[in-house]
CSV table of C-alpha atoms and ligand atoms in Angstrom, one decimal:
chain,number,residue,atom,x,y,z
A,1499,MET,CA,0.4,0.0,0.4
A,1500,THR,CA,1.1,3.8,-0.8
A,1501,THR,CA,-1.0,5.4,0.5
A,1502,VAL,CA,-2.1,5.8,4.1
A,1503,GLU,CA,-5.3,6.4,6.7
A,1504,PRO,CA,-5.6,8.4,8.3
A,1505,PRO,CA,-1.9,10.5,8.1
A,1506,SER,CA,0.5,9.2,10.4
A,1507,TRP,CA,3.5,10.9,11.6
A,1508,GLN,CA,5.1,7.6,11.4
A,1509,SER,CA,5.2,6.9,8.4
A,1510,LEU,CA,6.9,11.0,8.0
A,1511,ARG,CA,10.2,8.8,9.0
A,1512,ALA,CA,9.5,5.4,7.3
A,1513,ALA,CA,12.0,3.4,4.2
A,1514,GLU,CA,9.4,2.8,3.1
A,1515,ALA,CA,8.3,5.5,0.0
A,1516,ARG,CA,4.5,6.6,1.2
A,1517,LEU,CA,1.7,9.2,0.0
A,1518,ILE,CA,-0.4,10.3,2.4
A,1519,ASN,CA,-3.6,11.2,2.2
A,1520,THR,CA,-5.0,13.9,4.1
A,1521,GLY,CA,-8.3,13.4,4.1
A,1522,VAL,CA,-9.0,15.2,1.2
A,1523,PRO,CA,-9.7,12.7,-1.6
A,1524,GLY,CA,-6.6,13.8,-4.2
A,1525,VAL,CA,-4.7,15.7,-2.2
A,1526,SER,CA,-1.6,13.8,-0.7
A,1527,VAL,CA,1.8,15.0,0.7
A,1528,GLY,CA,4.7,13.0,0.5
A,1529,ASN,CA,6.9,11.5,3.4
A,1530,ALA,CA,10.1,12.3,3.2
A,1531,VAL,CA,11.2,9.2,1.0
A,1532,PHE,CA,8.6,9.0,-1.9
A,1533,GLU,CA,10.0,13.1,-2.2
A,1534,SER,CA,14.0,12.0,-1.9
A,1535,ILE,CA,12.3,10.2,-5.1
A,1536,VAL,CA,10.9,13.7,-6.7
A,1537,THR,CA,14.1,15.3,-6.3
A,1538,GLY,CA,16.1,12.2,-7.8
A,1539,LEU,CA,13.5,11.8,-11.1
A,1540,ARG,CA,14.0,15.6,-11.5
A,1541,GLU,CA,17.2,16.0,-11.4
A,1542,SER,CA,17.5,13.1,-13.3
A,1543,LEU,CA,15.3,14.8,-16.1
A,1544,LEU,CA,17.4,18.2,-16.2
A,1545,ARG,CA,20.1,16.4,-17.1
A,1546,LEU,CA,18.9,14.3,-19.8
A,1547,ALA,CA,17.8,17.8,-21.4
A,1548,ALA,CA,21.0,19.7,-20.9
A,1549,PRO,CA,21.7,19.5,-24.4
A,1550,GLN,CA,18.9,21.3,-25.3
A,1551,GLN,CA,20.3,24.3,-22.5
A,1552,ALA,CA,16.8,25.3,-21.8
A,1553,GLN,CA,16.1,28.4,-19.7
A,1554,ALA,CA,14.6,27.6,-16.3
A,1555,LEU,CA,11.4,29.6,-15.0
A,1556,GLY,CA,10.1,29.5,-11.5
A,1557,VAL,CA,6.5,30.0,-12.3
A,1558,PRO,CA,4.1,30.2,-9.3
A,1559,PRO,CA,0.8,27.5,-9.0
A,1560,VAL,CA,-1.7,30.3,-9.6
A,1561,VAL,CA,-1.9,31.8,-13.2
A,1562,SER,CA,-4.3,34.4,-14.5
A,1563,ARG,CA,-7.9,33.6,-15.2
A,1564,GLY,CA,-7.9,35.8,-18.4
A,1565,LEU,CA,-5.0,33.5,-19.8
A,1566,LEU,CA,-6.9,30.6,-19.3
A,1567,GLU,CA,-10.2,31.9,-20.8
A,1568,ARG,CA,-7.7,33.4,-23.8
A,1569,VAL,CA,-6.3,29.5,-24.3
A,1570,GLY,CA,-9.9,28.7,-24.5
A,1571,TYR,CA,-8.8,26.9,-21.7
A,1572,ILE,CA,-12.4,27.5,-19.7
A,1573,ASP,CA,-14.1,25.8,-22.4
A,1574,GLY,CA,-12.6,22.7,-23.1
A,1575,PHE,CA,-12.4,21.2,-19.3
A,1576,PRO,CA,-14.5,23.8,-17.2
A,1577,ASN,CA,-15.0,21.3,-14.9
A,1578,LEU,CA,-11.3,20.5,-14.2
A,1579,VAL,CA,-10.6,24.2,-13.5
A,1580,GLY,CA,-10.2,25.6,-9.9
A,1581,THR,CA,-10.6,29.5,-9.8
A,1582,VAL,CA,-10.2,31.8,-6.2
A,1583,TYR,CA,-12.4,33.3,-5.1
A,1584,SER,CA,-12.0,36.0,-2.1
A,1585,PHE,CA,-13.6,38.1,0.2
A,1586,THR,CA,-14.2,41.7,-1.3
A,1587,GLY,CA,-16.0,43.9,1.1
A,1588,SER,CA,-15.1,46.1,3.8
A,1589,GLY,CA,-15.0,45.3,7.3
A,1590,ALA,CA,-18.6,47.0,7.9
A,1591,ASP,CA,-19.5,44.4,5.6
A,1592,TRP,CA,-17.6,41.2,7.2
A,1593,ASN,CA,-19.3,42.7,10.4
A,1594,ARG,CA,-23.1,42.2,8.8
A,1595,LEU,CA,-21.9,39.2,7.3
A,1596,GLN,CA,-20.5,37.7,10.9
A,1597,GLU,CA,-24.2,39.0,12.6
A,1598,ALA,CA,-26.0,37.2,9.6
A,1599,ARG,CA,-24.4,34.3,10.4
A,1600,ALA,CA,-24.6,34.1,14.2
A,1601,ALA,CA,-29.2,34.3,13.6
A,1602,THR,CA,-29.0,32.4,10.5
A,1603,ASP,CA,-26.9,29.3,9.1
A,1604,ALA,CA,-25.2,32.0,6.5
A,1605,ALA,CA,-22.1,30.5,4.9
A,1606,TRP,CA,-18.5,32.7,5.3
A,1607,TYR,CA,-18.4,31.8,1.6
A,1608,GLN,CA,-21.8,33.3,0.5
A,1609,GLU,CA,-20.8,37.2,-0.4
A,1610,GLN,CA,-17.2,35.7,-2.0
A,1611,GLN,CA,-16.6,37.5,-5.0
A,1612,ILE,CA,-14.8,35.8,-8.4
A,1613,SER,CA,-11.1,36.9,-8.5
A,1614,GLU,CA,-8.4,37.9,-11.9
A,1615,VAL,CA,-6.6,34.4,-11.0
A,1616,ALA,CA,-7.1,30.6,-11.2
A,1617,LEU,CA,-5.2,27.6,-9.7
A,1618,LEU,CA,-2.9,26.5,-12.7
A,1619,PRO,CA,-4.1,23.5,-14.8
A,1620,ALA,CA,-0.7,22.7,-16.9
A,1621,THR,CA,2.5,24.5,-15.9
A,1622,CYS,CA,3.3,25.2,-19.9
A,1623,HIS,CA,0.5,27.9,-19.5
A,1624,HIS,CA,2.5,30.4,-17.2
A,1625,ILE,CA,5.1,30.5,-20.3
A,1626,TYR,CA,3.6,31.4,-23.4
A,1627,PRO,CA,2.4,34.7,-22.2
A,1628,LEU,CA,6.0,35.4,-21.8
A,1629,PHE,CA,6.7,35.8,-25.6
A,1630,GLU,CA,3.2,37.8,-26.8
A,1631,GLY,CA,4.4,40.0,-28.7
A,1632,VAL,CA,8.0,38.5,-29.8
A,1633,ASP,CA,9.4,37.4,-33.2
A,1634,LEU,CA,11.7,35.2,-31.8
A,1635,PRO,CA,15.0,34.7,-33.9
A,1636,GLY,CA,15.3,31.2,-33.3
A,1637,PRO,CA,13.7,28.7,-31.4
A,1638,ALA,CA,13.0,29.1,-28.3
A,1639,VAL,CA,13.4,25.4,-25.5
A,1640,LEU,CA,12.0,26.3,-21.6
A,1641,THR,CA,11.4,24.0,-18.4
A,1642,ALA,CA,9.7,24.6,-15.0
A,1643,GLU,CA,7.8,22.2,-12.6
A,1644,ALA,CA,4.8,23.2,-10.9
A,1645,HIS,CA,1.3,22.1,-8.2
A,1646,CYS,CA,-1.0,22.1,-11.0
A,1647,TYR,CA,-4.6,21.9,-10.1
A,1648,ARG,CA,-7.5,19.7,-11.2
A,1649,HIS,CA,-10.8,19.9,-10.0
A,1650,GLU,CA,-10.9,15.6,-11.1
A,1651,GLY,CA,-14.0,13.6,-11.3
A,1652,THR,CA,-12.5,10.4,-9.8
A,1653,HIS,CA,-10.0,10.0,-6.8
A,1654,GLU,CA,-8.4,6.8,-7.9
A,1655,LEU,CA,-4.8,6.0,-7.5
A,1656,GLY,CA,-2.4,8.2,-9.3
A,1657,ARG,CA,-5.3,11.2,-9.9
A,1658,LEU,CA,-5.0,13.3,-7.7
A,1659,ARG,CA,-6.1,17.2,-7.4
A,1660,SER,CA,-2.8,18.9,-6.6
A,1661,PHE,CA,0.1,17.5,-8.3
A,1662,ARG,CA,3.8,18.2,-9.6
A,1663,MET,CA,4.3,18.6,-13.4
A,1664,ARG,CA,7.7,18.7,-15.2
A,1665,GLU,CA,7.5,20.9,-18.9
A,1666,PHE,CA,10.1,21.2,-21.3
A,1667,VAL,CA,8.6,23.6,-24.0
A,1668,ARG,CA,9.8,24.6,-27.4
A,1669,ILE,CA,8.2,27.6,-29.0
A,1670,ALA,CA,9.8,27.3,-33.2
A,1671,ALA,CA,7.8,26.8,-36.6
A,1672,PRO,CA,5.5,24.1,-37.2
A,1673,ASP,CA,8.7,21.3,-38.8
A,1674,ASP,CA,11.0,22.4,-35.7
A,1675,CYS,CA,8.1,21.5,-33.0
A,1676,ILE,CA,7.3,17.5,-34.5
A,1677,ARG,CA,10.5,16.9,-34.5
A,1678,TRP,CA,11.3,17.9,-31.6
A,1679,ARG,CA,8.3,16.0,-30.3
A,1680,ASP,CA,8.6,13.6,-31.5
A,1681,ASP,CA,12.0,12.4,-30.1
A,1682,TRP,CA,11.1,13.8,-26.4
A,1683,MET,CA,8.6,11.0,-27.6
A,1684,GLU,CA,11.6,8.2,-27.7
A,1685,GLN,CA,13.9,10.0,-25.6
A,1686,GLN,CA,11.1,9.1,-22.0
A,1687,ARG,CA,9.9,5.3,-23.1
A,1688,ALA,CA,14.1,5.5,-23.4
A,1689,TRP,CA,14.5,6.9,-19.5
A,1690,LEU,CA,11.2,5.6,-18.3
A,1691,THR,CA,12.6,2.0,-19.9
A,1692,SER,CA,15.9,2.8,-17.9
A,1693,LEU,CA,13.5,3.2,-14.7
A,1694,GLY,CA,12.3,-0.4,-15.3
A,1695,LEU,CA,9.1,0.1,-15.9
A,1696,GLU,CA,7.1,-1.2,-18.6
A,1697,THR,CA,6.0,1.5,-20.9
A,1698,SER,CA,3.6,1.9,-23.6
A,1699,VAL,CA,3.5,5.2,-26.3
A,1700,GLU,CA,-0.2,5.2,-27.6
A,1701,PRO,CA,-2.1,8.5,-29.7
A,1702,ALA,CA,-3.8,10.3,-26.5
A,1703,SER,CA,-6.4,13.4,-26.2
A,1704,ASP,CA,-7.2,15.6,-23.5
A,1705,PRO,CA,-10.4,14.7,-21.7
A,1706,PHE,CA,-12.6,18.1,-23.3
A,1707,PHE,CA,-15.7,18.4,-21.7
A,1708,GLY,CA,-19.6,18.8,-22.9
A,1709,SER,CA,-20.9,18.2,-26.7
A,1710,ALA,CA,-17.9,19.2,-28.8
A,1711,ALA,CA,-16.4,16.6,-26.8
A,1712,ARG,CA,-16.3,14.3,-28.9
A,1713,LEU,CA,-15.4,16.0,-32.3
A,1714,MET,CA,-12.1,17.6,-30.3
A,1715,LYS,CA,-10.9,14.2,-29.4
A,1716,ALA,CA,-11.5,13.1,-32.2
A,1717,THR,CA,-9.6,16.1,-34.2
A,1718,GLN,CA,-6.6,16.1,-31.7
A,1719,ARG,CA,-6.2,11.9,-32.3
A,1720,GLU,CA,-6.2,12.4,-36.0
A,1721,GLN,CA,-4.0,14.8,-36.2
A,1722,GLU,CA,-1.5,13.1,-34.0
A,1723,LEU,CA,-1.3,15.8,-31.9
A,1724,LYS,CA,-1.3,13.8,-28.1
A,1725,PHE,CA,0.9,10.9,-27.0
A,1726,GLU,CA,0.9,9.6,-23.4
A,1727,LEU,CA,3.9,7.1,-22.3
A,1728,ARG,CA,1.5,4.7,-19.8
A,1729,VAL,CA,2.9,2.8,-17.1
A,1730,PRO,CA,1.5,1.2,-14.5
A,1731,VAL,CA,1.0,3.3,-11.2
A,1732,GLY,CA,-0.6,0.2,-8.7
A,1733,ASP,CA,-4.2,-1.5,-8.0
A,1734,GLY,CA,-4.0,-2.4,-11.7
A,1735,LEU,CA,-4.3,0.6,-13.1
A,1736,VAL,CA,-2.2,1.5,-16.3
A,1737,GLN,CA,-1.7,5.3,-16.5
A,1738,ALA,CA,-0.1,8.1,-18.3
A,1739,VAL,CA,3.2,9.3,-16.6
A,1740,ALA,CA,4.0,11.1,-19.5
A,1741,SER,CA,2.7,13.5,-22.4
A,1742,CYS,CA,4.7,14.9,-25.0
A,1743,ASN,CA,1.9,17.1,-27.3
A,1744,TYR,CA,2.0,19.3,-30.1
A,1745,HIS,CA,0.2,22.3,-30.0
A,1746,LYS,CA,0.3,24.1,-33.4
A,1747,GLU,CA,-0.9,27.8,-33.4
A,1748,HIS,CA,-2.8,26.9,-30.6
A,1749,PHE,CA,-0.6,29.2,-28.2
A,1750,GLY,CA,2.0,31.0,-30.3
A,1751,GLU,CA,-1.6,33.1,-32.2
A,1752,PRO,CA,-3.2,34.0,-29.3
A,1753,PHE,CA,0.2,35.8,-27.5
A,1754,GLY,CA,0.7,37.1,-31.7
A,1755,ILE,CA,4.0,35.0,-31.6
A,1756,ARG,CA,6.9,34.8,-34.3
A,1757,VAL,CA,9.4,32.9,-34.9
A,1758,ALA,CA,12.3,34.4,-37.2
A,1759,GLY,CA,9.2,36.4,-38.9
A,1760,GLU,CA,6.2,33.2,-39.2
A,1761,PRO,CA,4.0,32.3,-37.3
A,1762,ALA,CA,4.5,30.6,-34.0
A,1763,HIS,CA,3.7,26.9,-33.5
A,1764,SER,CA,4.5,25.2,-30.1
A,1765,ALA,CA,5.1,21.4,-28.5
A,1766,CYS,CA,5.7,20.5,-25.0
A,1767,ALA,CA,6.6,17.4,-23.1
A,1768,ALA,CA,5.2,16.8,-19.4
A,1769,PHE,CA,5.9,14.5,-16.5
A,1770,GLY,CA,3.8,13.8,-13.8
A,1771,LEU,CA,6.3,13.3,-11.0
A,1772,GLU,CA,3.7,11.9,-8.4
A,1773,ARG,CA,2.8,9.6,-10.9
A,1774,ILE,CA,5.9,8.5,-11.6
A,1775,VAL,CA,7.2,7.9,-8.9
A,1776,LEU,CA,3.9,5.3,-8.3
A,1777,ALA,CA,5.1,3.7,-10.7
A,1778,LEU,CA,8.6,3.0,-9.5
A,1779,ILE,CA,6.7,1.6,-6.3
A,1780,ALA,CA,4.0,-0.4,-7.9
A,1781,ALA,CA,7.0,-2.0,-10.3
A,1782,HIS,CA,9.9,-2.1,-7.2
A,1783,GLY,CA,8.2,-1.9,-4.0
A,1784,ASP,CA,8.4,0.5,-1.9
A,1785,ILE,CA,11.5,0.6,0.0
A,1786,PRO,CA,14.0,2.3,-2.6
A,1787,ALA,CA,16.7,0.8,-1.0
A,1788,ASP,CA,16.1,-2.5,-1.9
A,1789,TRP,CA,15.1,-1.0,-5.5
A,1790,PRO,CA,17.6,-2.3,-8.3
A,1791,GLN,CA,20.7,-0.3,-8.7
A,1792,HIS,CA,20.9,0.6,-12.1
A,1793,VAL,CA,17.1,2.5,-10.9
A,1794,ARG,CA,18.6,4.0,-7.8
A,1795,SER,CA,21.8,5.4,-10.5
A,1796,VAL,CA,19.3,6.5,-13.5
A,1797,LEU,CA,17.9,7.9,-9.9
A,1798,SER,CA,21.3,9.3,-8.3
A,1799,LEU,CA,19.6,7.6,-4.6
A,1800,ASP,CA,23.7,6.8,-3.7
A,1801,ASP,CA,24.6,10.2,-4.1
A,1802,ALA,CA,21.6,11.9,-2.1
A,1803,GLY,CA,22.4,9.7,1.0
A,1804,VAL,CA,19.0,7.3,0.9
A,1805,ALA,CA,19.1,4.5,2.2
B,336,ATP,P1,-5.2,12.1,-17.8
B,336,ATP,O1,-5.1,11.1,-19.3
B,336,ATP,O2,-4.3,10.1,-16.6
B,336,ATP,O3,-6.1,12.6,-16.7
B,336,ATP,P2,-3.7,14.0,-18.9
B,336,ATP,O4,-3.7,13.9,-20.1
B,336,ATP,O5,-4.9,14.8,-18.4
B,336,ATP,O6,-4.2,12.9,-17.8
B,336,ATP,P3,-1.1,15.7,-18.9
B,336,ATP,O7,-2.2,17.1,-19.6
B,336,ATP,O8,-1.1,15.4,-20.7
B,336,ATP,O9,-2.0,14.4,-18.8
B,336,ATP,O10,-0.3,16.1,-18.1
B,336,ATP,C1,0.5,15.8,-17.9
B,336,ATP,C2,0.8,14.5,-17.4
B,336,ATP,O11,0.0,15.4,-15.9
B,336,ATP,C3,0.6,13.5,-17.5
B,336,ATP,O12,0.6,12.7,-18.2
B,336,ATP,C4,0.5,13.2,-16.0
B,336,ATP,O13,1.5,12.2,-15.9
B,336,ATP,C5,0.2,14.2,-15.3
B,336,ATP,N1,-1.0,14.4,-14.5
B,336,ATP,C6,-2.1,14.4,-15.3
B,336,ATP,N2,-3.3,15.4,-14.0
B,336,ATP,C7,-3.5,14.3,-13.2
B,336,ATP,C8,-3.6,13.5,-11.9
B,336,ATP,N3,-5.3,14.3,-11.9
B,336,ATP,N4,-2.7,13.3,-10.9
B,336,ATP,C9,-1.0,13.7,-11.5
B,336,ATP,N5,-0.3,13.0,-12.3
B,336,ATP,C10,-1.2,13.8,-13.1
B,337,ZN,ZN1,2.0,21.4,-22.0
B,338,MG,MG1,-5.3,11.9,-20.6
């Protein structure tokens, strides 16, 4: 078992990697051993991508709500968005609400107003607006990692609401983006295999919502825009631990990005860090000290002093 309920402080110091459920479905805390594997994964990925000389950015877990509207995320995935609301009244307004709460069953949040930020659904959303109106002299490669939020409808093992996504993004000409995406697909497969994970690469579509979903999913598959690297993560489940995506002009166009005078296309390679740890646990057990030496060395677990 990799999840324990209720949270227990003993598991924080365990030799086993644990993803501790907080009591809120899909919201979990990794213990120290779990986190040492996340660190190993991050560093291994950055070594793998080192030849690309990606610019590493630090991005927050919230993003402009207007941005999600602009890139069509709200139209495609209204069910997954976590929107930030806040109390914007005066002290006197709050006092009135407190009195109402004392007299009735008024809720403390009933006067909350939607704010201009939402929780970040995918790390790469922060990257494209940085290039708004820019004509790049050549391809740009960037990397970032963030806690992402998706208001998932189910909460089986591996389907978290809050999870970390490391992404590599390329903004370039169409052919260049496709080539880069396809190279990443091979590298992702080889890297996951080097971690002893049984990996299949499959054409995929995003979980579009509502009446347009069927058409959007079919178009995405037809045009081979998204591929997933699927791996067993435990409990008999096989999930995408990584994906690689070609967006065409989806992001370049709304931000007016150009590369050498031509409209920019973009592509991204994404890695779900918690899911990869779960897959490692499913493949090798929950005590990293007992994992095959070649897996430990890909993750530099010996250097990190993980017992
Ligand atoms: P899924 O098909 O499982 O819903 P997705 O196709 O929506 O995932 P992407 O948008 O490609 O996922 O996100 C990149 C990566 O982030 C995924 O390959 C996965 O490893 C991770 N990820 C996505 N959603 C979740 C989640 N709810 N919990 C944990 N990891 C996730
Ligand atoms: Zn992305
Ligand atoms: Mg998917």
